[in-house]
Amino acid sequence: MLDLGTRPLIAEDDWQLTVAGLVDNPIRWDWRQFMAQPQTDSNSDIHCVTAWSRLENRWSGLSSRDFLKIVSPKPEARFVIFHGYDGYTTNLPIDRFDRDDSLLAHSWQGKPLEREHGGPVRAVIPSLYFWKSAKWLRHIVFLDSDRPGYWETRGYHMLGDPWKGQRYE
Ligand SMILES: Nc1nc2c(c(=O)[nH]1)N[C@H]1C(S)=C(S)[C@@H](COP(=O)(O)O)O[C@H]1N2
Ligand SMILES: [Mo]
């Protein structure tokens, strides 16, 4: 599985990222504000639940660590849910987001993310199956309890750790 098939076309000028839920600083960024944040490159492998992997990806963007410093989650925030412009959602524990290889990426292999791969901005969470890496990122919500996203309500695993083979619940 790759995506829901809609592949929304979001011009950089129309793109916005909003944050809600249990944070001290619920930001709303446009493209220019997002691109003005600290920049990080991160190399990682990714693993799709349908058994393919793509090794040695170089992602560039805002690291999760820097992002979390800015939005400042409240102590009771334990889960995150990503929303895409295509209506997709996916959930993960905050400790998987808060890893040094997780980021909000605008580039892949040194080039702007193509629409097909989630441009302008996608989440990249290498420690979980690739369905957790939401494309066309629009909105991030911080929660005190875990809520299933699109695939998770359809029988996929709430965590989805590829090293534990957590495909289905
Ligand atoms: N917004 C959104 N993000 C998504 C999906 C989707 O349908 N919508 N599919 C997921 C799945 S199942 C996979 S395997 C990867 C595919 O990313 P790629 O197209 O860059 O290979 O995106 C993930 N992120
Ligand atoms: Mo997937």
PDB file of C-alpha atoms and ligand atoms in Angstrom:
ATOM      1  CA  MET A   1       0.000   0.000   0.000  1.00  0.00           C
ATOM      2  CA  LEU A   2       1.315   3.422  -0.898  1.00  0.00           C
ATOM      3  CA  ASP A   3      -1.459   5.965  -0.399  1.00  0.00           C
ATOM      4  CA  LEU A   4      -5.188   6.442  -0.682  1.00  0.00           C
ATOM      5  CA  GLY A   5      -4.768   7.328  -4.337  1.00  0.00           C
ATOM      6  CA  THR A   6      -5.825  10.971  -4.240  1.00  0.00           C
ATOM      7  CA  ARG A   7      -2.357  12.590  -4.100  1.00  0.00           C
ATOM      8  CA  PRO A   8      -3.462  16.154  -3.337  1.00  0.00           C
ATOM      9  CA  LEU A   9      -1.735  18.963  -5.190  1.00  0.00           C
ATOM     10  CA  ILE A  10      -0.731  21.575  -2.607  1.00  0.00           C
ATOM     11  CA  ALA A  11       1.230  24.570  -3.823  1.00  0.00           C
ATOM     12  CA  GLU A  12       3.829  25.788  -1.349  1.00  0.00           C
ATOM     13  CA  ASP A  13       1.902  29.079  -1.100  1.00  0.00           C
ATOM     14  CA  ASP A  14      -1.279  27.247  -0.094  1.00  0.00           C
ATOM     15  CA  TRP A  15       0.395  24.879   2.352  1.00  0.00           C
ATOM     16  CA  GLN A  16      -0.033  25.363   6.089  1.00  0.00           C
ATOM     17  CA  LEU A  17       0.899  23.280   9.102  1.00  0.00           C
ATOM     18  CA  THR A  18      -1.175  23.561  12.254  1.00  0.00           C
ATOM     19  CA  VAL A  19      -0.662  21.966  15.659  1.00  0.00           C
ATOM     20  CA  ALA A  20      -3.370  21.349  18.248  1.00  0.00           C
ATOM     21  CA  GLY A  21      -4.022  19.467  21.454  1.00  0.00           C
ATOM     22  CA  LEU A  22      -1.755  19.192  24.476  1.00  0.00           C
ATOM     23  CA  VAL A  23       0.990  21.708  23.639  1.00  0.00           C
ATOM     24  CA  ASP A  24       1.980  25.068  25.120  1.00  0.00           C
ATOM     25  CA  ASN A  25       2.561  26.609  21.685  1.00  0.00           C
ATOM     26  CA  PRO A  26      -0.036  25.528  19.085  1.00  0.00           C
ATOM     27  CA  ILE A  27       1.718  26.946  15.994  1.00  0.00           C
ATOM     28  CA  ARG A  28       0.251  27.732  12.589  1.00  0.00           C
ATOM     29  CA  TRP A  29       2.987  27.971   9.989  1.00  0.00           C
ATOM     30  CA  ASP A  30       2.897  28.851   6.345  1.00  0.00           C
ATOM     31  CA  TRP A  31       5.629  27.633   3.982  1.00  0.00           C
ATOM     32  CA  ARG A  32       7.923  30.582   4.628  1.00  0.00           C
ATOM     33  CA  GLN A  33       7.668  30.202   8.412  1.00  0.00           C
ATOM     34  CA  PHE A  34       8.249  26.455   8.188  1.00  0.00           C
ATOM     35  CA  MET A  35      11.316  26.909   5.987  1.00  0.00           C
ATOM     36  CA  ALA A  36      12.719  29.487   8.435  1.00  0.00           C
ATOM     37  CA  GLN A  37      13.001  26.799  11.155  1.00  0.00           C
ATOM     38  CA  PRO A  38      16.322  25.020  11.920  1.00  0.00           C
ATOM     39  CA  GLN A  39      17.346  22.600   9.156  1.00  0.00           C
ATOM     40  CA  THR A  40      18.546  19.030   9.631  1.00  0.00           C
ATOM     41  CA  ASP A  41      19.633  16.237   7.276  1.00  0.00           C
ATOM     42  CA  SER A  42      18.894  12.686   8.358  1.00  0.00           C
ATOM     43  CA  ASN A  43      19.845   9.395   6.712  1.00  0.00           C
ATOM     44  CA  SER A  44      17.613   6.424   7.340  1.00  0.00           C
ATOM     45  CA  ASP A  45      16.067   3.272   5.938  1.00  0.00           C
ATOM     46  CA  ILE A  46      12.328   2.839   5.635  1.00  0.00           C
ATOM     47  CA  HIS A  47      10.224  -0.296   5.784  1.00  0.00           C
ATOM     48  CA  CYS A  48       6.780  -0.706   4.332  1.00  0.00           C
ATOM     49  CA  VAL A  49       4.427  -3.159   5.958  1.00  0.00           C
ATOM     50  CA  THR A  50       3.998  -4.958   2.623  1.00  0.00           C
ATOM     51  CA  ALA A  51       7.631  -6.050   2.945  1.00  0.00           C
ATOM     52  CA  TRP A  52       9.499  -3.630   0.717  1.00  0.00           C
ATOM     53  CA  SER A  53      12.208  -1.369   2.097  1.00  0.00           C
ATOM     54  CA  ARG A  54      14.009   1.652   0.714  1.00  0.00           C
ATOM     55  CA  LEU A  55      17.499   1.964   2.143  1.00  0.00           C
ATOM     56  CA  GLU A  56      19.727   5.018   2.586  1.00  0.00           C
ATOM     57  CA  ASN A  57      17.255   7.853   2.259  1.00  0.00           C
ATOM     58  CA  ARG A  58      18.543  11.340   2.919  1.00  0.00           C
ATOM     59  CA  TRP A  59      15.721  13.454   4.256  1.00  0.00           C
ATOM     60  CA  SER A  60      15.983  17.187   4.961  1.00  0.00           C
ATOM     61  CA  GLY A  61      13.684  19.355   7.016  1.00  0.00           C
ATOM     62  CA  LEU A  62      12.804  20.258  10.568  1.00  0.00           C
ATOM     63  CA  SER A  63      13.891  17.577  13.034  1.00  0.00           C
ATOM     64  CA  SER A  64      11.264  16.293  15.438  1.00  0.00           C
ATOM     65  CA  ARG A  65      13.546  17.274  18.302  1.00  0.00           C
ATOM     66  CA  ASP A  66      13.632  20.916  17.180  1.00  0.00           C
ATOM     67  CA  PHE A  67       9.912  20.867  16.397  1.00  0.00           C
ATOM     68  CA  LEU A  68       9.070  19.500  19.854  1.00  0.00           C
ATOM     69  CA  LYS A  69      11.191  22.189  21.511  1.00  0.00           C
ATOM     70  CA  ILE A  70       9.127  24.811  19.692  1.00  0.00           C
ATOM     71  CA  VAL A  71       5.607  23.464  20.279  1.00  0.00           C
ATOM     72  CA  SER A  72       6.458  22.262  23.799  1.00  0.00           C
ATOM     73  CA  PRO A  73       4.092  19.353  24.528  1.00  0.00           C
ATOM     74  CA  LYS A  74       2.464  19.310  27.941  1.00  0.00           C
ATOM     75  CA  PRO A  75       3.598  16.518  30.308  1.00  0.00           C
ATOM     76  CA  GLU A  76       0.342  14.600  29.760  1.00  0.00           C
ATOM     77  CA  ALA A  77       0.853  14.457  25.960  1.00  0.00           C
ATOM     78  CA  ARG A  78       1.774  10.847  25.138  1.00  0.00           C
ATOM     79  CA  PHE A  79       0.522  10.282  21.578  1.00  0.00           C
ATOM     80  CA  VAL A  80       0.554  12.120  18.289  1.00  0.00           C
ATOM     81  CA  ILE A  81      -1.783  11.920  15.332  1.00  0.00           C
ATOM     82  CA  PHE A  82      -0.787  13.197  11.892  1.00  0.00           C
ATOM     83  CA  HIS A  83      -3.376  14.469   9.400  1.00  0.00           C
ATOM     84  CA  GLY A  84      -2.686  14.670   5.678  1.00  0.00           C
ATOM     85  CA  TYR A  85      -4.314  16.909   3.054  1.00  0.00           C
ATOM     86  CA  ASP A  86      -5.798  13.743   1.545  1.00  0.00           C
ATOM     87  CA  GLY A  87      -7.784  13.060   4.740  1.00  0.00           C
ATOM     88  CA  TYR A  88      -5.342  10.371   5.876  1.00  0.00           C
ATOM     89  CA  THR A  89      -4.537  10.040   9.575  1.00  0.00           C
ATOM     90  CA  THR A  90      -2.044   7.926  11.498  1.00  0.00           C
ATOM     91  CA  ASN A  91      -1.171   7.677  15.193  1.00  0.00           C
ATOM     92  CA  LEU A  92       2.052   7.037  17.103  1.00  0.00           C
ATOM     93  CA  PRO A  93       3.469   7.383  20.617  1.00  0.00           C
ATOM     94  CA  ILE A  94       5.317  10.629  21.243  1.00  0.00           C
ATOM     95  CA  ASP A  95       8.505   8.704  22.114  1.00  0.00           C
ATOM     96  CA  ARG A  96       8.693   7.439  18.472  1.00  0.00           C
ATOM     97  CA  PHE A  97       8.257  10.959  17.182  1.00  0.00           C
ATOM     98  CA  ASP A  98      10.873  12.195  19.674  1.00  0.00           C
ATOM     99  CA  ARG A  99      13.825  10.326  18.120  1.00  0.00           C
ATOM    100  CA  ASP A 100      16.799  11.815  16.398  1.00  0.00           C
ATOM    101  CA  ASP A 101      15.939  10.209  13.035  1.00  0.00           C
ATOM    102  CA  SER A 102      12.329  11.500  12.948  1.00  0.00           C
ATOM    103  CA  LEU A 103      11.571  14.710  11.082  1.00  0.00           C
ATOM    104  CA  LEU A 104       9.146  16.820   9.091  1.00  0.00           C
ATOM    105  CA  ALA A 105      10.768  16.581   5.682  1.00  0.00           C
ATOM    106  CA  HIS A 106      10.560  18.891   2.682  1.00  0.00           C
ATOM    107  CA  SER A 107      13.343  17.222   0.667  1.00  0.00           C
ATOM    108  CA  TRP A 108      14.532  13.738  -0.252  1.00  0.00           C
ATOM    109  CA  GLN A 109      17.991  13.016  -1.674  1.00  0.00           C
ATOM    110  CA  GLY A 110      18.626  16.765  -1.824  1.00  0.00           C
ATOM    111  CA  LYS A 111      15.568  17.616  -3.922  1.00  0.00           C
ATOM    112  CA  PRO A 112      12.147  19.001  -2.963  1.00  0.00           C
ATOM    113  CA  LEU A 113       9.746  16.177  -2.130  1.00  0.00           C
ATOM    114  CA  GLU A 114       7.694  15.249  -5.148  1.00  0.00           C
ATOM    115  CA  ARG A 115       3.935  15.438  -4.916  1.00  0.00           C
ATOM    116  CA  GLU A 116       3.744  11.657  -5.219  1.00  0.00           C
ATOM    117  CA  HIS A 117       5.923  11.257  -2.128  1.00  0.00           C
ATOM    118  CA  GLY A 118       4.047  13.759   0.022  1.00  0.00           C
ATOM    119  CA  GLY A 119       5.350  17.191  -0.973  1.00  0.00           C
ATOM    120  CA  PRO A 120       5.456  19.930   0.145  1.00  0.00           C
ATOM    121  CA  VAL A 121       6.011  18.299   3.569  1.00  0.00           C
ATOM    122  CA  ARG A 122       5.712  14.801   5.003  1.00  0.00           C
ATOM    123  CA  ALA A 123       6.480  13.202   8.341  1.00  0.00           C
ATOM    124  CA  VAL A 124       9.329  10.662   8.392  1.00  0.00           C
ATOM    125  CA  ILE A 125       9.342   8.159  11.271  1.00  0.00           C
ATOM    126  CA  PRO A 126      12.002   5.539  10.416  1.00  0.00           C
ATOM    127  CA  SER A 127      11.489   3.539  13.647  1.00  0.00           C
ATOM    128  CA  LEU A 128       7.958   2.567  12.551  1.00  0.00           C
ATOM    129  CA  TYR A 129       6.446   1.052   9.427  1.00  0.00           C
ATOM    130  CA  PHE A 130       6.200   3.542   6.608  1.00  0.00           C
ATOM    131  CA  TRP A 131       2.428   3.946   6.831  1.00  0.00           C
ATOM    132  CA  LYS A 132       3.127   6.052   9.974  1.00  0.00           C
ATOM    133  CA  SER A 133       5.085   8.577   7.858  1.00  0.00           C
ATOM    134  CA  ALA A 134       2.180  10.791   6.792  1.00  0.00           C
ATOM    135  CA  LYS A 135       2.487  12.474   3.403  1.00  0.00           C
ATOM    136  CA  TRP A 136       1.031  15.937   2.518  1.00  0.00           C
ATOM    137  CA  LEU A 137       1.232  16.840   6.200  1.00  0.00           C
ATOM    138  CA  ARG A 138      -1.402  19.378   7.282  1.00  0.00           C
ATOM    139  CA  HIS A 139      -2.062  19.031  10.999  1.00  0.00           C
ATOM    140  CA  ILE A 140      -0.531  17.408  14.086  1.00  0.00           C
ATOM    141  CA  VAL A 141      -2.495  16.742  17.278  1.00  0.00           C
ATOM    142  CA  PHE A 142      -1.006  15.855  20.667  1.00  0.00           C
ATOM    143  CA  LEU A 143      -3.160  13.572  22.836  1.00  0.00           C
ATOM    144  CA  ASP A 144      -3.050  11.901  26.240  1.00  0.00           C
ATOM    145  CA  SER A 145      -4.418   8.610  24.877  1.00  0.00           C
ATOM    146  CA  ASP A 146      -3.885   6.609  21.703  1.00  0.00           C
ATOM    147  CA  ARG A 147      -6.478   6.927  18.916  1.00  0.00           C
ATOM    148  CA  PRO A 148      -6.386   4.841  15.762  1.00  0.00           C
ATOM    149  CA  GLY A 149      -5.799   6.474  12.382  1.00  0.00           C
ATOM    150  CA  TYR A 150      -6.850   5.371   8.892  1.00  0.00           C
ATOM    151  CA  TRP A 151      -5.076   1.999   8.687  1.00  0.00           C
ATOM    152  CA  GLU A 152      -5.179   1.404  12.420  1.00  0.00           C
ATOM    153  CA  THR A 153      -8.998   1.407  12.364  1.00  0.00           C
ATOM    154  CA  ARG A 154      -8.723  -1.135   9.524  1.00  0.00           C
ATOM    155  CA  GLY A 155      -6.776  -3.725  11.479  1.00  0.00           C
ATOM    156  CA  TYR A 156      -3.217  -2.459  11.294  1.00  0.00           C
ATOM    157  CA  HIS A 157      -1.104  -2.243  14.419  1.00  0.00           C
ATOM    158  CA  MET A 158      -1.343   0.747  16.781  1.00  0.00           C
ATOM    159  CA  LEU A 159       2.473   0.902  17.113  1.00  0.00           C
ATOM    160  CA  GLY A 160       3.811  -0.822  13.966  1.00  0.00           C
ATOM    161  CA  ASP A 161       7.418  -1.535  14.910  1.00  0.00           C
ATOM    162  CA  PRO A 162       9.092  -3.212  11.890  1.00  0.00           C
ATOM    163  CA  TRP A 163      11.703  -4.950  14.077  1.00  0.00           C
ATOM    164  CA  LYS A 164       8.903  -6.651  15.980  1.00  0.00           C
ATOM    165  CA  GLY A 165       6.923  -7.362  12.802  1.00  0.00           C
ATOM    166  CA  GLN A 166       3.911  -5.482  14.218  1.00  0.00           C
ATOM    167  CA  ARG A 167       1.745  -5.451  11.100  1.00  0.00           C
ATOM    168  CA  TYR A 168      -1.717  -6.337  12.326  1.00  0.00           C
ATOM    169  CA  GLU A 169      -3.303  -5.978  15.731  1.00  0.00           C
TER     170      GLU A 169
HETATM  171  N1  LIG B   1      -1.249  11.342   3.706  1.00  0.00           N
HETATM  172  C1  LIG B   1      -0.913  10.068   3.477  1.00  0.00           C
HETATM  173  N2  LIG B   1       0.279   9.619   3.933  1.00  0.00           N
HETATM  174  C2  LIG B   1       0.669   8.351   3.700  1.00  0.00           C
HETATM  175  C3  LIG B   1      -0.176   7.438   3.039  1.00  0.00           C
HETATM  176  C4  LIG B   1      -1.436   7.938   2.554  1.00  0.00           C
HETATM  177  O1  LIG B   1      -2.258   7.212   1.964  1.00  0.00           O
HETATM  178  N3  LIG B   1      -1.751   9.244   2.788  1.00  0.00           N
HETATM  179  N4  LIG B   1       0.242   6.127   2.840  1.00  0.00           N
HETATM  180  C5  LIG B   1       1.306   5.606   3.723  1.00  0.00           C
HETATM  181  C6  LIG B   1       1.897   4.358   3.243  1.00  0.00           C
HETATM  182  S1  LIG B   1       0.966   2.957   3.459  1.00  0.00           S
HETATM  183  C7  LIG B   1       3.175   4.295   2.718  1.00  0.00           C
HETATM  184  S2  LIG B   1       3.924   2.818   2.360  1.00  0.00           S
HETATM  185  C8  LIG B   1       3.951   5.516   2.443  1.00  0.00           C
HETATM  186  C9  LIG B   1       4.382   5.575   0.961  1.00  0.00           C
HETATM  187  O2  LIG B   1       5.255   6.644   0.770  1.00  0.00           O
HETATM  188  P1  LIG B   1       5.912   6.846  -0.667  1.00  0.00           P
HETATM  189  O3  LIG B   1       4.802   7.101  -1.648  1.00  0.00           O
HETATM  190  O4  LIG B   1       6.848   8.011  -0.530  1.00  0.00           O
HETATM  191  O5  LIG B   1       6.659   5.599  -1.021  1.00  0.00           O
HETATM  192  O6  LIG B   1       3.226   6.706   2.739  1.00  0.00           O
HETATM  193  C10 LIG B   1       2.426   6.632   3.917  1.00  0.00           C
HETATM  194  N5  LIG B   1       1.888   7.936   4.176  1.00  0.00           N
HETATM  195 MO    MO B   2       2.535   1.158   3.046  1.00  0.00          MO
END
